[in-house]
């Protein structure tokens, strides 16, 4: 029986994880569920999965959940605040932590799970982007098991020999990350200024949270995944390539020295990589339907246009500069995306804001988590300044 904590249980990945778990009550037991503020959704999950702990970061939401559960005879204790997230990620009773909080808020609890030697199912790519070297050092030092949930990295993981001892000893020439290009792949660039948040969140193939949906539309998501792949597989930026693949059926590929290319394919449904990570090295059932190749007909591939997707190049440049540059990129992007989602800046201003911050960034190698947090905060302040300038231009 694996005892599981889900950080971000009310989000898209959290809900998909619970859907997979619900089919295997004999293998998995939910130890803790954690979210930001959605007490009504968390209440439903608590009623269904009876965790030992339910965590909400927002105090008022935690209070509401506590009173809804009063007198119900459920075994669940409600905890509150960011420290509680760390507690349920590192508790001795926990075997597996699903890291599915969105954004920089995921870093501290995910790293806590790592330093307590847990099996960590990583969806929160931002924590690896922010603290790549420190994070991977901690994985090795504490003997944690890191399994990639992100579909591209999960695909690459499935194509690599296990145990994987590095790109050269596995005979790998290139890692090929695929990306659909999002909802604006064919939209004229002249129309980008009037893109609305709802249009940006309507991904053609995947159903995801709003932040990652916008990142997919700008292809910052692929940029963050580029950085994530460098750290996960100890690859140099030159060993990675991003390929557009509108159908989202090939989730990524590995090319070996002899010219062989292995691809992992499947429905664009996160329950596949989630089930793979939960059961690894075994396989378990989920509710994902089979691929129908007759209906698919053909798969196509192409090169991403840098003019359409400036965020992709900004992220690759941040990885090449190293140090705190990826943390700064991530922070600037979070601020810009939040502004776009509330309608305060236009879609093209996301890339402009991130670019402004990166132009003024003087990176350094972070010694510890505090250095990463400092870089994150500094980049957020720079992004806020850049946004003021952006809005002045718009007036
Ligand atoms: P989402 O917005 O649907 O859900 C986010 C979850 O995190 C929610 O449960 C929310 O309550 C919680 N949360 C947000 N801020 C928090 C905070 N400060 N403290 C505690 N909890 C907080 O996001 P999602 O689409 O499920 O994505 C989650 C993560 O997984 C992201 O890092 C994303 O990049 C990654 N990911 C998602 C997908 C996908 O298909 N959705 C695929 C690959 C990777
Ligand atoms: Mg992905």
Tab-separated table of C-alpha atoms and ligand atoms in Angstrom:
chain	number	residue	atom	x	y	z
A	1	UNK	CA	0.000	0.000	0.000
A	2	UNK	CA	1.515	3.350	-1.075
A	3	UNK	CA	0.528	6.297	1.110
A	4	UNK	CA	0.197	9.433	-0.967
A	5	UNK	CA	0.193	13.196	-0.458
A	6	UNK	CA	-1.161	15.307	-3.292
A	7	UNK	CA	0.007	18.921	-3.286
A	8	UNK	CA	-2.460	20.821	-5.487
A	9	UNK	CA	-5.205	18.176	-5.330
A	10	UNK	CA	-7.976	20.496	-6.585
A	11	UNK	CA	-6.164	21.425	-9.810
A	12	UNK	CA	-6.134	19.715	-13.162
A	13	UNK	CA	-3.257	17.318	-12.316
A	14	UNK	CA	-4.576	16.734	-8.779
A	15	UNK	CA	-8.026	15.748	-10.060
A	16	UNK	CA	-6.539	13.457	-12.734
A	17	UNK	CA	-4.356	11.820	-10.075
A	18	UNK	CA	-7.367	11.125	-7.855
A	19	UNK	CA	-9.191	9.702	-10.858
A	20	UNK	CA	-6.355	7.176	-11.387
A	21	UNK	CA	-6.136	6.391	-7.644
A	22	UNK	CA	-9.880	5.764	-7.421
A	23	UNK	CA	-9.474	2.720	-9.660
A	24	UNK	CA	-6.890	1.117	-7.322
A	25	UNK	CA	-7.999	1.341	-3.669
A	26	UNK	CA	-6.008	-1.853	-2.999
A	27	UNK	CA	-2.686	-0.192	-3.983
A	28	UNK	CA	-2.968	3.441	-2.886
A	29	UNK	CA	-4.155	5.271	0.183
A	30	UNK	CA	-4.504	9.052	0.298
A	31	UNK	CA	-2.605	10.470	3.277
A	32	UNK	CA	-3.015	14.205	2.606
A	33	UNK	CA	-4.689	16.528	0.118
A	34	UNK	CA	-3.530	20.132	-0.175
A	35	UNK	CA	-4.683	23.193	-2.109
A	36	UNK	CA	-4.716	26.975	-2.022
A	37	UNK	CA	-8.272	28.124	-1.294
A	38	UNK	CA	-10.911	25.951	-3.003
A	39	UNK	CA	-12.547	24.555	0.141
A	40	UNK	CA	-15.732	23.315	-1.597
A	41	UNK	CA	-13.755	21.160	-4.035
A	42	UNK	CA	-11.442	19.916	-1.296
A	43	UNK	CA	-14.462	19.020	0.855
A	44	UNK	CA	-15.792	16.748	-1.917
A	45	UNK	CA	-12.364	15.089	-2.197
A	46	UNK	CA	-12.136	14.612	1.568
A	47	UNK	CA	-15.590	13.000	1.619
A	48	UNK	CA	-14.523	10.603	-1.106
A	49	UNK	CA	-10.931	9.721	-0.113
A	50	UNK	CA	-10.888	10.165	3.696
A	51	UNK	CA	-7.325	11.514	3.983
A	52	UNK	CA	-5.609	11.902	7.350
A	53	UNK	CA	-4.962	15.608	6.580
A	54	UNK	CA	-6.508	18.294	4.374
A	55	UNK	CA	-4.470	21.472	3.915
A	56	UNK	CA	-5.606	24.851	2.664
A	57	UNK	CA	-3.129	27.714	2.459
A	58	UNK	CA	-5.724	30.429	2.854
A	59	UNK	CA	-6.837	30.723	6.523
A	60	UNK	CA	-10.489	31.686	5.819
A	61	UNK	CA	-10.889	28.748	3.414
A	62	UNK	CA	-9.333	26.370	5.976
A	63	UNK	CA	-11.792	27.635	8.576
A	64	UNK	CA	-14.745	27.017	6.247
A	65	UNK	CA	-13.531	23.474	5.546
A	66	UNK	CA	-13.058	22.824	9.276
A	67	UNK	CA	-16.618	23.850	10.064
A	68	UNK	CA	-18.043	21.838	7.125
A	69	UNK	CA	-16.310	18.743	8.476
A	70	UNK	CA	-17.345	19.256	12.094
A	71	UNK	CA	-19.369	16.389	13.518
A	72	UNK	CA	-19.082	14.331	10.326
A	73	UNK	CA	-17.010	11.566	11.912
A	74	UNK	CA	-14.373	11.678	9.158
A	75	UNK	CA	-10.742	10.940	10.115
A	76	UNK	CA	-9.493	14.186	8.532
A	77	UNK	CA	-7.700	16.984	10.360
A	78	UNK	CA	-7.613	20.373	8.609
A	79	UNK	CA	-4.291	22.227	8.552
A	80	UNK	CA	-3.548	25.709	7.281
A	81	UNK	CA	-0.656	27.641	5.723
A	82	UNK	CA	2.436	27.074	3.609
A	83	UNK	CA	4.276	25.301	6.491
A	84	UNK	CA	1.509	22.700	6.618
A	85	UNK	CA	2.203	21.936	2.959
A	86	UNK	CA	5.816	21.182	3.882
A	87	UNK	CA	4.665	19.033	6.824
A	88	UNK	CA	2.371	16.792	4.776
A	89	UNK	CA	5.026	16.500	2.046
A	90	UNK	CA	7.660	15.269	4.480
A	91	UNK	CA	5.673	13.300	7.098
A	92	UNK	CA	7.179	9.933	8.015
A	93	UNK	CA	3.956	8.090	7.064
A	94	UNK	CA	4.152	9.266	3.425
A	95	UNK	CA	5.715	7.182	0.650
A	96	UNK	CA	4.793	9.226	-2.435
A	97	UNK	CA	4.273	12.943	-2.984
A	98	UNK	CA	2.520	14.219	-6.100
A	99	UNK	CA	3.898	17.742	-6.640
A	100	UNK	CA	1.056	19.432	-8.521
A	101	UNK	CA	0.923	22.945	-7.078
A	102	UNK	CA	1.239	25.540	-9.834
A	103	UNK	CA	4.135	28.003	-9.859
A	104	UNK	CA	6.912	28.997	-7.468
A	105	UNK	CA	4.719	28.121	-4.450
A	106	UNK	CA	5.484	24.475	-5.261
A	107	UNK	CA	9.220	24.759	-4.654
A	108	UNK	CA	9.428	24.572	-0.830
A	109	UNK	CA	7.085	21.583	-0.294
A	110	UNK	CA	8.464	19.673	-3.305
A	111	UNK	CA	12.020	20.159	-2.101
A	112	UNK	CA	10.931	19.096	1.391
A	113	UNK	CA	9.607	15.839	-0.079
A	114	UNK	CA	12.938	15.347	-1.854
A	115	UNK	CA	15.035	16.007	1.242
A	116	UNK	CA	12.939	13.441	3.116
A	117	UNK	CA	13.774	10.834	0.486
A	118	UNK	CA	10.247	10.422	-0.840
A	119	UNK	CA	9.127	9.078	-4.163
A	120	UNK	CA	8.267	12.390	-5.859
A	121	UNK	CA	5.950	12.560	-8.862
A	122	UNK	CA	6.925	15.899	-10.356
A	123	UNK	CA	4.317	17.939	-12.218
A	124	UNK	CA	5.411	21.300	-10.753
A	125	UNK	CA	8.092	22.017	-13.371
A	126	UNK	CA	8.591	25.517	-11.953
A	127	UNK	CA	10.421	24.140	-8.889
A	128	UNK	CA	12.997	22.407	-11.088
A	129	UNK	CA	13.301	25.461	-13.355
A	130	UNK	CA	13.938	27.705	-10.353
A	131	UNK	CA	16.355	25.549	-8.389
A	132	UNK	CA	17.609	22.963	-10.920
A	133	UNK	CA	21.084	22.231	-9.587
A	134	UNK	CA	20.139	22.421	-5.886
A	135	UNK	CA	17.068	20.297	-6.537
A	136	UNK	CA	18.922	17.542	-8.403
A	137	UNK	CA	21.758	17.570	-5.834
A	138	UNK	CA	19.135	17.066	-3.109
A	139	UNK	CA	17.560	14.180	-5.042
A	140	UNK	CA	20.942	12.409	-5.154
A	141	UNK	CA	21.982	13.262	-1.600
A	142	UNK	CA	18.715	12.124	-0.025
A	143	UNK	CA	18.145	9.142	-2.278
A	144	UNK	CA	14.772	10.441	-3.386
A	145	UNK	CA	13.092	8.905	-6.405
A	146	UNK	CA	12.085	11.556	-8.947
A	147	UNK	CA	9.520	10.512	-11.554
A	148	UNK	CA	8.487	13.010	-14.254
A	149	UNK	CA	4.735	13.533	-14.682
A	150	UNK	CA	5.108	16.245	-17.333
A	151	UNK	CA	4.063	14.327	-20.451
A	152	UNK	CA	7.176	15.177	-22.509
A	153	UNK	CA	9.595	14.193	-19.753
A	154	UNK	CA	7.574	11.153	-18.916
A	155	UNK	CA	7.774	10.167	-22.617
A	156	UNK	CA	11.556	10.625	-22.641
A	157	UNK	CA	11.861	8.691	-19.377
A	158	UNK	CA	9.892	5.829	-20.944
A	159	UNK	CA	12.180	5.816	-24.024
A	160	UNK	CA	15.444	5.807	-22.038
A	161	UNK	CA	17.085	2.643	-20.720
A	162	UNK	CA	16.587	2.149	-16.946
A	163	UNK	CA	18.541	2.723	-14.803
A	164	UNK	CA	19.597	5.810	-16.755
A	165	UNK	CA	23.227	6.720	-16.058
A	166	UNK	CA	23.552	9.771	-18.308
A	167	UNK	CA	23.220	10.793	-21.952
A	168	UNK	CA	26.552	9.413	-23.167
A	169	UNK	CA	26.518	6.072	-21.364
A	170	UNK	CA	22.962	5.496	-22.646
A	171	UNK	CA	24.132	6.296	-26.192
A	172	UNK	CA	21.737	9.225	-26.571
A	173	UNK	CA	22.365	11.805	-29.297
A	174	UNK	CA	19.351	14.095	-28.849
A	175	UNK	CA	16.194	14.563	-26.824
A	176	UNK	CA	13.329	15.823	-28.968
A	177	UNK	CA	10.599	17.720	-27.118
A	178	UNK	CA	7.324	17.981	-28.980
A	179	UNK	CA	4.793	20.781	-28.520
A	180	UNK	CA	1.483	21.489	-30.222
A	181	UNK	CA	2.115	25.209	-30.671
A	182	UNK	CA	-1.059	25.998	-28.707
A	183	UNK	CA	-4.245	27.704	-29.882
A	184	UNK	CA	-2.512	30.483	-31.892
A	185	UNK	CA	-0.301	28.372	-34.129
A	186	UNK	CA	-2.070	29.644	-37.241
A	187	UNK	CA	-3.400	32.996	-36.029
A	188	UNK	CA	-1.984	35.991	-37.978
A	189	UNK	CA	0.590	37.815	-35.819
A	190	UNK	CA	-1.341	41.039	-36.445
A	191	UNK	CA	-4.237	39.617	-34.352
A	192	UNK	CA	-2.096	38.776	-31.278
A	193	UNK	CA	-2.819	42.132	-29.608
A	194	UNK	CA	-6.508	41.297	-29.186
A	195	UNK	CA	-6.167	37.740	-27.799
A	196	UNK	CA	-8.358	37.343	-24.685
A	197	UNK	CA	-7.504	35.238	-21.581
A	198	UNK	CA	-10.298	32.766	-22.396
A	199	UNK	CA	-8.973	32.288	-25.936
A	200	UNK	CA	-5.469	31.704	-24.569
A	201	UNK	CA	-6.778	29.140	-22.068
A	202	UNK	CA	-8.682	27.134	-24.710
A	203	UNK	CA	-5.928	24.678	-25.618
A	204	UNK	CA	-6.819	22.611	-28.705
A	205	UNK	CA	-5.660	19.239	-27.274
A	206	UNK	CA	-5.082	19.397	-23.501
A	207	UNK	CA	-7.328	20.458	-20.650
A	208	UNK	CA	-5.120	22.210	-18.056
A	209	UNK	CA	-4.998	24.938	-15.410
A	210	UNK	CA	-5.084	28.551	-16.641
A	211	UNK	CA	-1.438	29.436	-15.999
A	212	UNK	CA	0.029	26.486	-17.907
A	213	UNK	CA	-2.559	27.020	-20.673
A	214	UNK	CA	-1.279	30.562	-21.240
A	215	UNK	CA	2.297	29.231	-21.068
A	216	UNK	CA	1.366	26.731	-23.779
A	217	UNK	CA	-0.032	29.500	-25.968
A	218	UNK	CA	3.202	31.545	-25.665
A	219	UNK	CA	5.298	28.345	-25.728
A	220	UNK	CA	6.937	29.506	-22.488
A	221	UNK	CA	5.714	26.118	-21.310
A	222	UNK	CA	8.013	24.420	-23.832
A	223	UNK	CA	10.808	26.743	-22.707
A	224	UNK	CA	10.285	25.756	-19.062
A	225	UNK	CA	10.197	22.125	-20.198
A	226	UNK	CA	13.465	22.610	-22.081
A	227	UNK	CA	15.070	23.708	-18.795
A	228	UNK	CA	13.313	20.910	-16.907
A	229	UNK	CA	14.678	18.329	-19.382
A	230	UNK	CA	18.259	19.639	-19.087
A	231	UNK	CA	18.139	19.082	-15.320
A	232	UNK	CA	16.197	15.825	-15.266
A	233	UNK	CA	18.351	14.071	-17.844
A	234	UNK	CA	21.633	15.918	-17.250
A	235	UNK	CA	21.592	17.126	-20.859
A	236	UNK	CA	23.295	20.125	-22.451
A	237	UNK	CA	21.048	22.655	-24.232
A	238	UNK	CA	22.710	21.610	-27.537
A	239	UNK	CA	21.397	18.076	-27.027
A	240	UNK	CA	17.757	19.218	-27.037
A	241	UNK	CA	15.471	20.143	-29.888
A	242	UNK	CA	11.903	21.469	-29.851
A	243	UNK	CA	9.629	20.239	-32.638
A	244	UNK	CA	6.074	21.393	-33.358
A	245	UNK	CA	3.595	18.538	-33.481
A	246	UNK	CA	0.014	19.850	-33.675
A	247	UNK	CA	-1.765	16.566	-32.860
A	248	UNK	CA	-0.095	15.999	-29.407
A	249	UNK	CA	0.094	12.241	-29.944
A	250	UNK	CA	3.880	11.816	-29.910
A	251	UNK	CA	4.690	13.152	-26.453
A	252	UNK	CA	8.461	13.359	-27.049
A	253	UNK	CA	11.333	11.319	-28.510
A	254	UNK	CA	14.881	10.128	-27.883
A	255	UNK	CA	17.414	9.816	-30.702
A	256	UNK	CA	20.318	7.438	-30.148
A	257	UNK	CA	23.842	7.498	-31.617
A	258	UNK	CA	22.965	4.880	-34.237
A	259	UNK	CA	20.124	7.003	-35.659
A	260	UNK	CA	17.312	5.086	-33.930
A	261	UNK	CA	14.518	7.314	-32.660
A	262	UNK	CA	12.162	6.058	-29.944
A	263	UNK	CA	8.887	7.916	-29.444
A	264	UNK	CA	6.245	7.518	-26.767
A	265	UNK	CA	2.701	7.990	-28.049
A	266	UNK	CA	-0.703	8.159	-26.447
A	267	UNK	CA	-3.829	10.214	-26.008
A	268	UNK	CA	-3.256	13.780	-24.786
A	269	UNK	CA	-4.481	12.778	-21.319
A	270	UNK	CA	-2.390	13.331	-18.197
A	271	UNK	CA	-3.820	10.196	-16.582
A	272	UNK	CA	-1.338	8.216	-18.723
A	273	UNK	CA	1.903	9.729	-17.358
A	274	UNK	CA	0.344	9.919	-13.870
A	275	UNK	CA	-0.511	6.195	-13.890
A	276	UNK	CA	2.931	5.412	-15.293
A	277	UNK	CA	4.650	7.263	-12.442
A	278	UNK	CA	2.339	5.908	-9.737
A	279	UNK	CA	2.946	2.289	-10.682
A	280	UNK	CA	6.509	2.480	-12.047
A	281	UNK	CA	8.168	0.099	-12.819
A	282	UNK	CA	4.855	-1.743	-13.116
A	283	UNK	CA	1.840	-0.721	-15.207
A	284	UNK	CA	-1.710	-0.132	-14.015
A	285	UNK	CA	-5.032	0.504	-15.739
A	286	UNK	CA	-6.678	3.891	-15.980
A	287	UNK	CA	-9.679	5.163	-17.889
A	288	UNK	CA	-7.719	6.428	-20.915
A	289	UNK	CA	-9.163	5.133	-24.203
A	290	UNK	CA	-6.968	3.436	-26.838
A	291	UNK	CA	-5.494	5.438	-29.698
A	292	UNK	CA	-7.413	4.939	-32.903
A	293	UNK	CA	-4.810	5.078	-35.686
A	294	UNK	CA	-7.432	4.851	-38.436
A	295	UNK	CA	-9.107	7.999	-37.125
A	296	UNK	CA	-5.762	9.763	-36.548
A	297	UNK	CA	-4.716	9.302	-40.147
A	298	UNK	CA	-1.497	11.326	-40.112
A	299	UNK	CA	0.890	12.993	-37.712
A	300	UNK	CA	2.791	16.130	-38.694
A	301	UNK	CA	5.920	17.911	-37.485
A	302	UNK	CA	7.444	21.348	-38.042
A	303	UNK	CA	9.783	24.011	-36.658
A	304	UNK	CA	8.562	26.618	-34.123
A	305	UNK	CA	8.610	30.179	-35.512
A	306	UNK	CA	10.712	32.395	-33.180
A	307	UNK	CA	8.671	35.479	-34.079
A	308	UNK	CA	5.453	33.775	-33.004
A	309	UNK	CA	6.959	32.234	-29.865
A	310	UNK	CA	9.613	34.630	-28.466
A	311	UNK	CA	9.210	33.116	-24.977
A	312	UNK	CA	10.720	29.830	-26.142
A	313	UNK	CA	14.016	31.496	-27.082
A	314	UNK	CA	13.988	33.587	-23.888
A	315	UNK	CA	13.812	30.387	-21.827
A	316	UNK	CA	16.571	28.625	-23.792
A	317	UNK	CA	18.775	31.722	-23.393
A	318	UNK	CA	18.100	31.697	-19.624
A	319	UNK	CA	19.181	28.051	-19.407
A	320	UNK	CA	22.366	28.845	-21.323
A	321	UNK	CA	23.213	31.769	-19.001
A	322	UNK	CA	22.606	29.514	-15.990
A	323	UNK	CA	22.751	30.525	-12.310
A	324	UNK	CA	19.599	32.346	-11.235
A	325	UNK	CA	18.532	33.305	-14.785
A	326	UNK	CA	15.913	30.507	-15.070
A	327	UNK	CA	14.454	31.473	-11.654
A	328	UNK	CA	14.219	35.101	-12.833
A	329	UNK	CA	12.596	34.023	-16.095
A	330	UNK	CA	10.043	31.935	-14.234
A	331	UNK	CA	9.202	34.717	-11.771
A	332	UNK	CA	8.848	37.357	-14.500
A	333	UNK	CA	6.633	35.001	-16.477
A	334	UNK	CA	4.383	34.270	-13.479
A	335	UNK	CA	3.860	37.981	-12.889
A	336	UNK	CA	3.215	38.726	-16.566
A	337	UNK	CA	0.813	35.785	-17.023
A	338	UNK	CA	-1.165	36.794	-13.911
A	339	UNK	CA	-1.463	40.338	-15.314
A	340	UNK	CA	-2.611	39.000	-18.674
A	341	UNK	CA	-5.171	36.687	-17.037
A	342	UNK	CA	-6.727	39.615	-15.179
A	343	UNK	CA	-6.897	41.613	-18.415
A	344	UNK	CA	-4.343	44.258	-17.451
A	345	UNK	CA	-1.836	43.592	-20.245
A	346	UNK	CA	-2.081	42.196	-23.758
A	347	UNK	CA	-0.837	38.760	-24.825
A	348	UNK	CA	2.327	40.063	-26.615
A	349	UNK	CA	3.235	42.049	-23.486
A	350	UNK	CA	3.920	38.791	-21.630
A	351	UNK	CA	7.054	38.171	-23.728
A	352	UNK	CA	7.990	41.872	-23.675
A	353	UNK	CA	7.864	41.903	-19.851
A	354	UNK	CA	9.946	38.737	-19.499
A	355	UNK	CA	12.447	40.070	-22.062
A	356	UNK	CA	12.829	43.376	-20.145
A	357	UNK	CA	13.584	41.514	-16.912
A	358	UNK	CA	16.069	39.163	-18.573
A	359	UNK	CA	17.889	42.066	-20.305
A	360	UNK	CA	18.539	43.639	-16.929
A	361	UNK	CA	19.366	40.388	-15.135
A	362	UNK	CA	22.798	39.783	-13.655
A	363	UNK	CA	22.728	36.150	-12.627
A	364	UNK	CA	24.735	34.429	-9.952
A	365	UNK	CA	25.017	30.782	-8.917
A	366	UNK	CA	22.545	30.225	-6.053
A	367	UNK	CA	24.200	28.657	-2.983
A	368	UNK	CA	20.971	27.638	-1.312
A	369	UNK	CA	17.217	27.965	-1.381
A	370	UNK	CA	17.340	31.462	0.138
A	371	UNK	CA	19.380	32.669	-2.853
A	372	UNK	CA	16.766	31.241	-5.214
A	373	UNK	CA	13.941	32.937	-3.289
A	374	UNK	CA	15.886	36.201	-3.325
A	375	UNK	CA	16.303	35.964	-7.113
A	376	UNK	CA	12.613	35.130	-7.487
A	377	UNK	CA	11.560	38.174	-5.434
A	378	UNK	CA	13.969	40.495	-7.201
A	379	UNK	CA	12.747	39.372	-10.639
A	380	UNK	CA	9.126	39.854	-9.528
A	381	UNK	CA	9.920	43.444	-8.524
A	382	UNK	CA	11.676	44.040	-11.861
A	383	UNK	CA	8.699	42.562	-13.712
A	384	UNK	CA	6.338	44.879	-11.821
A	385	UNK	CA	8.477	47.866	-12.966
A	386	UNK	CA	8.526	46.560	-16.541
A	387	UNK	CA	4.732	46.257	-16.450
A	388	UNK	CA	4.369	49.902	-15.417
A	389	UNK	CA	6.444	50.810	-18.479
A	390	UNK	CA	4.330	48.462	-20.642
A	391	UNK	CA	1.093	50.076	-19.497
A	392	UNK	CA	2.503	53.580	-20.169
A	393	UNK	CA	3.277	52.509	-23.743
A	394	UNK	CA	-0.292	51.182	-24.076
A	395	UNK	CA	-1.837	54.515	-22.921
B	1	LIG	P1	-4.153	24.174	-11.684
B	1	LIG	O1	-4.162	25.663	-11.683
B	1	LIG	O2	-5.288	23.449	-12.312
B	1	LIG	O3	-4.047	23.655	-10.165
B	1	LIG	C1	-3.110	24.167	-9.283
B	1	LIG	C2	-3.277	23.537	-7.910
B	1	LIG	O4	-2.303	24.141	-7.041
B	1	LIG	C3	-4.650	23.787	-7.262
B	1	LIG	O5	-4.999	22.694	-6.478
B	1	LIG	C4	-4.397	24.998	-6.364
B	1	LIG	O6	-5.275	25.075	-5.256
B	1	LIG	C5	-2.980	24.698	-5.901
B	1	LIG	N1	-2.232	25.891	-5.501
B	1	LIG	C6	-2.016	27.022	-6.227
B	1	LIG	N2	-1.282	27.883	-5.502
B	1	LIG	C7	-1.038	27.297	-4.309
B	1	LIG	C8	-0.353	27.692	-3.138
B	1	LIG	N3	0.237	28.891	-3.019
B	1	LIG	N4	-0.313	26.818	-2.118
B	1	LIG	C9	-0.924	25.611	-2.191
B	1	LIG	N5	-1.586	25.181	-3.274
B	1	LIG	C10	-1.632	26.028	-4.309
B	1	LIG	O7	-2.759	23.730	-12.330
B	1	LIG	P2	-2.422	22.377	-13.122
B	1	LIG	O8	-2.738	22.546	-14.548
B	1	LIG	O9	-2.942	21.198	-12.371
B	1	LIG	O10	-0.822	22.385	-13.016
B	1	LIG	C11	-0.153	22.077	-11.815
B	1	LIG	C12	1.331	21.942	-12.106
B	1	LIG	O11	1.507	20.836	-12.997
B	1	LIG	C13	1.947	23.146	-12.806
B	1	LIG	O12	3.249	23.327	-12.344
B	1	LIG	C14	1.962	22.746	-14.271
B	1	LIG	O13	3.021	23.348	-14.978
B	1	LIG	C15	2.197	21.252	-14.162
B	1	LIG	N6	1.698	20.475	-15.302
B	1	LIG	C16	0.371	20.483	-15.597
B	1	LIG	C17	-0.099	19.768	-16.683
B	1	LIG	C18	-1.572	19.722	-17.013
B	1	LIG	O14	-1.955	19.027	-17.957
B	1	LIG	N7	-2.437	20.396	-16.294
B	1	LIG	C19	0.789	19.034	-17.468
B	1	LIG	C20	2.149	19.046	-17.135
B	1	LIG	C21	2.587	19.766	-16.038
B	2	LIG	MG1	4.239	19.165	-20.723
